[in-house]
Amino acid sequence: MAVTCPQCHQVSQGYLGTVVACPFCQAHMQIPHAQPHQQNHPPPPQTHAPLRKHPGMAGEQLHQQHIPSQQQSNQPWHPGQTPVGMHPAAYHSPQPQPPPKLTGRKKALLVGINYFGTSAELRGCLADVRRMKTYLCSNGFRETPTEMVVLTDDQHDPRFQPTRQNICNAMHWLTAGATPGDILFFHFSGHGAQQEDPEGAEEDGMDETIVPVDFKQNGQITDDEIFMHLVWPLPSGVRLTAVMDCCHSGTGMDLPFSWTHRGWMEDTNPFHSQGDVQLFSGCEDDQCSADSTSYGRSGGAMTTAFIEVLRQNPHQNYPSLLNSLHQSLSRHGFNQRPVLSVSQAFDPNRPFSLEDIHPNMNPEVGRKFRKRKHPRRQFGGGLDTMLMAAGVGMVAMAAAPLVFDAVGAGVGAVGDVLGGMDDAGDRAFGFLGDLFG
């Protein structure tokens, strides 16, 4: 159910009759037991976070009237904040049910980071955001202060830079007040990375991360955090579509089901929730995602392929859509494999639509922990090494569209990562110490 923290006044979700830690400030909250007539209904609707347009700025540049403090938003995600153990869902239907009536409310969060002035600078992430915004506006989304937030690192106002704090605030804005029939969209184009999962819940023993522009000062954003901000708060009947165009993004939202040629595959330690969340990732967890010009202009390969494929055939079923994405990437010289992961194991023959909502089918929600996982490979230089490897691969892909899986070959040191790369890559990024100089 929805609960308001008495300390920071943020709204989050919790289980009836439990004590939970606020995901924003870690204050403990006692959630009372529900009355019998309340137990089988969706949680009550929340209130939309008020927004106002900053005078003289473009429509996508928003100012949130209630923004958690720097200290609250930049706190790292601790394992104890992730709900472990299964609990009955507030609402679920084991049999197929008609989708809820659409409310007409649509919200989108678009994040693009080129990392200007660094040795890991990318070329097409801002262009990705512009193209995705155009695509969404042609599909019923509106560029208004209450319906679309855009964070890019070319903006001069610090409130709209893609910092860790601003991204987390905007994720909270996206899901706040969501009610059945709402349609949400999240897009990230930038660097992705990995770090060891302290909980041992991930299939490969690694947390997938996205890299904000201020990661050196305030850290990365893990898939656990993304799940708790974007997935966990959603009640049944809300649809969130996400596109993550970054390296190591295959399971970038910790969704429990992934599509394979054999059908849906459930994670060993699945994290179940109630909303209808679908993530289209640019590559598998151990791959790099390309930033290139092979489509005729600078941009992320996944973002470009996603928009191109859906414009050509907007209503194909999910296996066909995933196959079309793979064919588009292969046709342009990329070997990265797009991944579809979801929160609901729905019939994949349903036609893709941004507005088609599947009610919750998970009878229980929370993390089901079956087996502790350990990292399958070591990253000797940490995040800097990984970004260096990914950056070298991206530069090479832009010059001649090839994807170098710089991480999947078991890299352990910078020399190993660069061993198979050409001299141009070495010149492009220099020594590790200069990566973000």
Coordinates of C-alpha atoms in Angstrom, one line a residue:
M1 CA 0.0 0.0 0.0
A2 CA 1.0 3.6 -0.4
V3 CA 2.6 5.2 2.7
T4 CA 3.9 8.7 3.4
C5 CA 7.2 9.0 5.3
P6 CA 6.7 11.2 8.4
Q7 CA 10.3 12.5 8.1
C8 CA 10.8 13.4 4.4
H9 CA 7.1 13.2 3.3
Q10 CA 7.9 11.1 0.2
V11 CA 5.4 8.5 -0.9
S12 CA 6.5 4.9 -1.3
Q13 CA 5.1 1.4 -1.2
G14 CA 5.1 -1.1 1.7
Y15 CA 3.4 -4.3 2.9
L16 CA 0.4 -4.3 5.3
G17 CA 1.3 -4.9 8.9
T18 CA 5.1 -4.5 8.4
V19 CA 7.8 -2.0 9.4
V20 CA 9.7 -0.6 6.3
A21 CA 12.6 1.7 5.7
C22 CA 11.8 4.8 3.6
P23 CA 13.8 4.5 0.4
F24 CA 14.7 8.2 0.5
C25 CA 15.8 8.9 4.0
Q26 CA 15.8 5.4 5.7
A27 CA 13.3 6.5 8.4
H28 CA 11.3 3.5 9.7
M29 CA 7.6 3.5 9.2
Q30 CA 4.9 1.2 10.8
I31 CA 2.3 0.2 8.2
P32 CA -1.0 -0.8 9.9
H33 CA -2.9 -4.0 9.1
A34 CA -5.7 -3.4 6.6
Q35 CA -9.4 -4.0 7.4
P36 CA -10.7 -7.2 5.8
H37 CA -12.6 -5.3 3.1
Q38 CA -9.4 -3.6 2.0
Q39 CA -7.1 -6.5 1.5
N40 CA -7.9 -7.6 -2.1
H41 CA -8.0 -4.1 -3.7
P42 CA -5.3 -2.1 -5.3
P43 CA -3.6 0.5 -3.1
P44 CA -5.2 3.9 -3.0
P45 CA -4.2 6.4 -5.6
Q46 CA -1.3 8.8 -4.7
T47 CA -1.3 12.5 -5.4
H48 CA 0.6 13.8 -8.4
A49 CA 3.8 15.6 -7.5
P50 CA 3.2 19.3 -8.4
L51 CA 5.5 20.7 -11.1
R52 CA 5.9 24.2 -12.5
K53 CA 7.6 25.4 -15.6
H54 CA 10.7 27.4 -15.0
P55 CA 10.1 30.9 -16.6
G56 CA 11.7 31.4 -20.0
M57 CA 12.8 27.8 -20.4
A58 CA 11.7 25.1 -22.9
G59 CA 8.7 23.0 -22.2
E60 CA 10.6 19.9 -21.3
Q61 CA 12.7 21.7 -18.6
L62 CA 10.8 21.3 -15.4
H63 CA 11.3 22.4 -11.8
Q64 CA 9.9 20.1 -9.1
Q65 CA 8.4 22.1 -6.3
H66 CA 9.2 19.3 -3.8
I67 CA 12.7 18.0 -4.3
P68 CA 14.4 15.8 -1.6
S69 CA 17.6 17.3 -0.2
Q70 CA 21.0 16.5 -1.7
Q71 CA 21.8 14.3 1.3
Q72 CA 18.6 12.2 0.9
S73 CA 18.8 11.8 -2.9
N74 CA 22.5 11.0 -3.1
Q75 CA 22.6 8.3 -0.4
P76 CA 23.7 4.9 -1.9
W77 CA 21.3 2.1 -2.1
H78 CA 21.8 -0.4 0.7
P79 CA 20.8 -4.0 0.5
G80 CA 18.6 -3.7 3.5
Q81 CA 16.3 -1.3 1.7
T82 CA 15.3 -4.0 -0.9
P83 CA 12.2 -6.0 0.1
V84 CA 13.3 -9.7 0.5
G85 CA 10.6 -12.3 0.9
M86 CA 7.3 -12.8 -0.8
H87 CA 4.0 -11.2 0.3
P88 CA 0.5 -11.4 -1.2
A89 CA -0.1 -8.8 -4.0
A90 CA -2.7 -6.2 -3.3
Y91 CA -4.4 -7.2 -6.5
H92 CA -3.8 -10.0 -9.0
S93 CA -5.7 -12.1 -11.5
P94 CA -4.5 -15.6 -12.4
Q95 CA -6.8 -15.6 -15.4
P96 CA -6.5 -13.1 -18.3
Q97 CA -8.5 -10.0 -17.6
P98 CA -9.4 -7.0 -19.8
P99 CA -7.1 -4.1 -19.4
P100 CA -8.2 -1.2 -17.3
K101 CA -9.8 1.8 -18.9
L102 CA -7.1 4.3 -19.9
T103 CA -7.1 7.5 -17.8
G104 CA -5.5 9.6 -20.6
R105 CA -2.6 10.4 -18.3
K106 CA 0.8 9.9 -20.0
K107 CA 4.2 10.8 -18.5
A108 CA 7.7 10.4 -19.9
L109 CA 11.2 10.7 -18.5
L110 CA 14.1 11.0 -21.1
V111 CA 17.7 11.1 -20.0
G112 CA 20.7 11.6 -22.4
I113 CA 24.3 12.1 -21.3
N114 CA 27.2 12.7 -23.7
Y115 CA 29.8 13.3 -20.9
F116 CA 31.2 16.4 -22.6
G117 CA 34.8 17.2 -22.0
T118 CA 35.8 13.7 -20.8
S119 CA 37.8 11.0 -22.4
A120 CA 34.7 8.8 -22.4
E121 CA 32.6 11.3 -24.3
L122 CA 29.8 9.9 -26.4
R123 CA 28.3 11.5 -29.6
G124 CA 24.7 10.6 -30.0
C125 CA 23.0 10.4 -26.6
L126 CA 21.4 13.9 -26.9
A127 CA 20.3 13.1 -30.4
D128 CA 18.7 9.9 -29.1
V129 CA 16.6 11.9 -26.6
R130 CA 15.5 14.3 -29.3
R131 CA 14.4 11.5 -31.6
M132 CA 12.7 9.6 -28.8
K133 CA 10.8 12.8 -27.8
T134 CA 9.6 13.2 -31.4
Y135 CA 8.5 9.5 -31.5
L136 CA 6.6 9.8 -28.3
C137 CA 4.9 13.0 -29.3
S138 CA 3.7 11.3 -32.5
N139 CA 2.2 8.6 -30.2
G140 CA 0.0 10.7 -27.9
F141 CA 2.6 12.0 -25.4
R142 CA 2.8 15.7 -24.9
E143 CA 5.7 18.0 -24.2
T144 CA 4.1 19.8 -21.3
P145 CA 5.5 20.6 -17.8
T146 CA 3.4 17.9 -16.1
E147 CA 3.9 15.2 -18.7
M148 CA 7.5 15.1 -19.9
V149 CA 10.9 15.6 -18.1
V150 CA 14.1 15.8 -20.1
L151 CA 17.5 15.7 -18.5
T152 CA 20.6 16.2 -20.7
D153 CA 24.1 17.5 -20.0
D154 CA 23.9 20.3 -22.5
Q155 CA 21.5 22.3 -20.3
H156 CA 22.9 25.3 -18.4
D157 CA 20.5 25.1 -15.5
P158 CA 21.9 22.7 -12.9
R159 CA 18.4 21.5 -12.0
F160 CA 18.1 19.8 -15.4
Q161 CA 21.5 18.3 -15.6
P162 CA 21.5 14.4 -15.5
T163 CA 23.1 14.2 -12.1
R164 CA 22.4 11.3 -9.7
Q165 CA 20.1 13.5 -7.6
N166 CA 18.1 14.9 -10.5
I167 CA 17.7 11.4 -12.2
C168 CA 16.5 9.9 -8.9
N169 CA 14.1 12.8 -8.3
A170 CA 12.8 12.5 -11.9
M171 CA 12.2 8.8 -11.5
H172 CA 10.2 9.5 -8.4
W173 CA 8.2 12.1 -10.3
L174 CA 7.5 9.6 -13.1
T175 CA 5.8 7.1 -10.8
A176 CA 4.3 9.4 -8.2
G177 CA 0.5 9.3 -8.2
A178 CA 0.3 6.5 -10.8
T179 CA -3.1 4.9 -11.0
P180 CA -4.6 2.0 -13.1
G181 CA -4.9 3.2 -16.7
D182 CA -1.8 5.5 -16.7
I183 CA 0.9 5.1 -19.4
L184 CA 4.5 5.8 -18.5
F185 CA 7.8 5.8 -20.5
F186 CA 11.4 5.9 -19.5
H187 CA 14.4 6.3 -21.8
F188 CA 18.1 6.4 -20.9
S189 CA 21.0 6.9 -23.4
G190 CA 24.5 7.1 -21.9
H191 CA 27.1 4.9 -20.2
G192 CA 26.1 1.7 -18.4
A193 CA 28.4 -0.3 -16.2
Q194 CA 28.5 -3.1 -13.6
Q195 CA 29.5 -3.5 -10.0
E196 CA 29.6 -6.5 -7.7
D197 CA 26.1 -7.3 -6.2
P198 CA 26.5 -7.4 -2.4
E199 CA 23.3 -9.3 -2.1
G200 CA 24.3 -12.1 -4.5
A201 CA 20.9 -12.0 -6.1
E202 CA 21.9 -11.2 -9.7
E203 CA 22.3 -14.0 -12.2
D204 CA 25.9 -13.0 -13.0
G205 CA 26.7 -11.8 -9.5
M206 CA 26.8 -8.1 -10.8
D207 CA 24.5 -5.2 -10.4
E208 CA 23.9 -3.4 -13.7
T209 CA 24.2 0.4 -13.4
I210 CA 23.6 3.6 -15.3
V211 CA 26.3 6.3 -15.0
P212 CA 25.1 9.8 -14.1
V213 CA 27.2 12.8 -15.2
D214 CA 28.4 13.3 -11.6
F215 CA 29.2 9.7 -10.9
K216 CA 32.7 10.4 -9.6
Q217 CA 31.2 12.6 -6.8
N218 CA 28.0 10.8 -6.1
G219 CA 28.2 7.3 -7.5
Q220 CA 26.3 5.2 -10.0
I221 CA 22.6 4.2 -10.0
T222 CA 22.1 0.5 -9.7
D223 CA 19.4 -1.7 -11.1
D224 CA 18.1 -2.2 -7.6
E225 CA 17.6 1.5 -7.2
I226 CA 16.0 1.8 -10.6
F227 CA 13.6 -1.0 -9.7
M228 CA 12.7 0.6 -6.4
H229 CA 12.1 4.0 -8.0
L230 CA 10.3 2.9 -11.2
V231 CA 8.9 -0.6 -10.8
W232 CA 8.0 -1.3 -7.2
P233 CA 5.7 1.7 -6.6
L234 CA 3.4 0.9 -9.5
P235 CA 0.0 -0.7 -8.8
S236 CA -1.6 -3.2 -11.1
G237 CA -3.0 -1.6 -14.2
V238 CA -0.2 0.9 -14.9
R239 CA 2.0 0.4 -17.9
L240 CA 5.7 1.5 -18.0
T241 CA 7.7 1.0 -21.2
A242 CA 11.5 1.6 -20.9
V243 CA 14.3 1.7 -23.4
M244 CA 17.9 1.6 -22.0
D245 CA 20.5 2.3 -24.7
C246 CA 23.7 1.7 -22.7
C247 CA 26.2 -1.1 -22.1
H248 CA 25.4 -3.9 -19.8
S249 CA 21.7 -3.1 -19.8
G250 CA 20.2 -6.5 -20.4
T251 CA 18.7 -6.8 -16.9
G252 CA 19.0 -3.1 -16.2
M253 CA 15.7 -2.8 -14.2
D254 CA 15.9 -6.2 -12.4
L255 CA 12.7 -7.4 -14.0
P256 CA 12.0 -11.1 -13.3
F257 CA 11.2 -12.5 -16.7
S258 CA 13.3 -12.4 -19.9
W259 CA 12.3 -13.5 -23.4
T260 CA 14.3 -16.4 -24.9
H261 CA 13.7 -18.6 -28.0
R262 CA 12.1 -21.1 -25.5
G263 CA 9.7 -18.5 -24.0
W264 CA 9.8 -16.5 -20.8
M265 CA 12.7 -17.4 -18.5
E266 CA 12.4 -16.5 -14.8
D267 CA 15.4 -15.3 -12.9
T268 CA 16.8 -17.6 -10.2
N269 CA 16.1 -14.9 -7.6
P270 CA 13.1 -13.1 -9.2
F271 CA 11.8 -9.7 -8.0
H272 CA 8.1 -9.6 -8.5
S273 CA 5.9 -6.5 -8.6
Q274 CA 2.4 -5.5 -9.7
G275 CA 2.7 -3.0 -12.6
D276 CA 3.1 -3.9 -16.3
V277 CA 6.7 -3.0 -16.9
Q278 CA 8.6 -3.8 -20.1
L279 CA 12.3 -3.0 -20.7
F280 CA 13.9 -3.1 -24.2
S281 CA 17.6 -3.1 -23.5
G282 CA 20.3 -2.4 -26.1
C283 CA 22.4 -5.4 -25.3
E284 CA 22.9 -8.3 -23.0
D285 CA 24.5 -7.8 -19.5
D286 CA 28.0 -8.8 -20.8
Q287 CA 27.9 -6.7 -24.0
C288 CA 28.5 -3.1 -25.1
S289 CA 25.9 -1.0 -26.8
A290 CA 26.9 1.0 -29.8
D291 CA 27.1 4.8 -30.1
S292 CA 27.7 5.3 -33.9
T293 CA 26.8 7.0 -37.2
S294 CA 26.0 3.8 -39.1
Y295 CA 22.4 4.8 -39.4
G296 CA 23.5 7.9 -41.2
R297 CA 23.6 10.2 -38.2
S298 CA 25.0 10.1 -34.7
G299 CA 23.0 8.2 -32.2
G300 CA 22.7 5.0 -30.1
A301 CA 22.1 1.9 -32.2
M302 CA 19.3 0.6 -30.0
T303 CA 17.4 3.9 -29.8
T304 CA 17.6 4.3 -33.6
A305 CA 16.6 0.7 -34.3
F306 CA 13.7 0.9 -31.8
I307 CA 12.2 3.9 -33.5
E308 CA 12.9 2.7 -37.0
V309 CA 11.3 -0.7 -36.5
L310 CA 8.2 0.6 -34.8
R311 CA 7.6 3.2 -37.4
Q312 CA 7.8 0.6 -40.1
N313 CA 5.6 -1.9 -38.3
P314 CA 4.1 -0.5 -35.1
H315 CA 1.8 -3.4 -34.1
Q316 CA 3.9 -6.6 -34.5
N317 CA 3.9 -9.1 -31.6
Y318 CA 6.8 -9.3 -29.2
P319 CA 8.9 -12.1 -30.6
S320 CA 8.6 -10.4 -34.0
L321 CA 9.5 -7.0 -32.6
L322 CA 12.6 -8.4 -30.9
N323 CA 13.6 -10.2 -34.0
S324 CA 13.1 -7.0 -36.1
L325 CA 15.3 -5.1 -33.7
H326 CA 18.0 -7.7 -33.9
Q327 CA 17.8 -7.8 -37.7
S328 CA 18.0 -4.0 -37.9
L329 CA 21.1 -4.0 -35.7
S330 CA 22.7 -6.8 -37.6
R331 CA 22.0 -5.2 -40.9
H332 CA 24.0 -2.1 -39.8
G333 CA 26.9 -4.2 -38.6
F334 CA 26.2 -4.5 -34.9
N335 CA 26.5 -7.8 -33.0
Q336 CA 24.8 -6.6 -29.8
R337 CA 21.7 -8.5 -29.0
P338 CA 18.6 -6.6 -27.7
V339 CA 16.9 -8.0 -24.7
L340 CA 13.3 -7.9 -23.6
S341 CA 12.6 -8.2 -19.8
V342 CA 9.2 -7.8 -18.2
S343 CA 7.4 -7.8 -14.9
Q344 CA 4.4 -9.9 -16.1
A345 CA 4.8 -13.2 -18.1
F346 CA 2.1 -12.3 -20.6
D347 CA 1.2 -14.0 -23.8
P348 CA 3.9 -12.8 -26.2
N349 CA 1.6 -13.0 -29.2
R350 CA -0.1 -9.8 -28.0
P351 CA 0.6 -6.9 -30.4
F352 CA 3.0 -4.3 -29.1
S353 CA 1.4 -1.1 -28.1
L354 CA 2.5 1.7 -25.7
E355 CA -1.1 1.8 -24.4
D356 CA -1.8 -1.9 -23.9
I357 CA -1.9 -2.7 -20.2
H358 CA -1.7 -6.2 -18.7
P359 CA -3.1 -6.5 -15.2
N360 CA -1.0 -8.1 -12.5
M361 CA -0.7 -11.9 -12.6
N362 CA 1.9 -12.3 -9.8
P363 CA 0.1 -13.6 -6.7
E364 CA 3.0 -12.6 -4.5
V365 CA 5.4 -9.7 -4.8
G366 CA 8.9 -9.1 -3.4
R367 CA 12.3 -10.8 -3.9
K368 CA 12.2 -14.6 -3.9
F369 CA 15.8 -15.6 -2.9
R370 CA 16.7 -19.1 -4.0
K371 CA 20.4 -19.2 -4.5
R372 CA 23.3 -16.8 -3.8
K373 CA 25.2 -15.8 -7.0
H374 CA 28.8 -14.8 -7.4
P375 CA 30.5 -12.7 -10.1
R376 CA 31.4 -14.7 -13.2
R377 CA 34.3 -12.4 -14.1
Q378 CA 36.5 -9.8 -12.5
F379 CA 37.0 -6.2 -13.5
G380 CA 40.4 -5.3 -12.3
G381 CA 40.1 -1.5 -12.7
G382 CA 36.6 -1.0 -11.5
L383 CA 34.2 1.5 -13.2
D384 CA 37.0 3.5 -14.8
T385 CA 38.3 0.3 -16.6
M386 CA 34.9 -0.7 -17.7
L387 CA 34.0 2.7 -19.1
M388 CA 37.3 2.9 -20.8
A389 CA 36.7 -0.5 -22.5
A390 CA 33.2 0.5 -23.5
G391 CA 34.3 3.9 -24.7
V392 CA 37.1 2.4 -26.9
G393 CA 34.5 0.0 -28.4
M394 CA 32.1 2.8 -29.1
V395 CA 34.7 4.9 -30.9
A396 CA 35.7 1.9 -33.0
M397 CA 32.1 1.2 -33.8
A398 CA 31.5 4.7 -34.9
A399 CA 34.4 4.5 -37.3
A400 CA 33.5 1.1 -38.8
P401 CA 30.3 -0.4 -37.3
L402 CA 31.6 -3.3 -35.3
V403 CA 30.8 -3.9 -31.7
F404 CA 33.7 -5.0 -29.6
D405 CA 32.5 -7.0 -26.5
A406 CA 35.3 -5.5 -24.5
V407 CA 34.0 -6.9 -21.2
G408 CA 32.7 -10.4 -22.1
A409 CA 36.1 -11.8 -22.9
G410 CA 37.0 -11.9 -19.2
V411 CA 38.9 -8.7 -18.8
G412 CA 40.9 -8.1 -15.7
A413 CA 43.1 -5.1 -16.4
V414 CA 43.3 -2.2 -18.8
G415 CA 46.0 -3.9 -20.8
D416 CA 43.7 -7.0 -21.3
V417 CA 40.8 -4.8 -22.4
L418 CA 42.8 -3.0 -24.9
G419 CA 44.7 -6.0 -26.2
G420 CA 42.5 -6.6 -29.2
M421 CA 41.8 -2.9 -29.9
D422 CA 43.5 -0.8 -32.5
D423 CA 45.9 2.1 -31.9
A424 CA 43.2 4.6 -32.7
G425 CA 41.3 3.4 -29.6
D426 CA 44.4 3.9 -27.4
R427 CA 44.9 7.4 -28.7
A428 CA 41.3 8.2 -28.3
F429 CA 41.2 7.5 -24.6
G430 CA 44.8 7.6 -23.3
F431 CA 45.7 6.2 -19.9
L432 CA 43.2 5.1 -17.2
G433 CA 44.1 8.0 -15.0
D434 CA 43.0 10.4 -17.7
L435 CA 39.7 8.8 -18.3
F436 CA 37.6 11.6 -16.8
G437 CA 40.3 14.2 -16.7

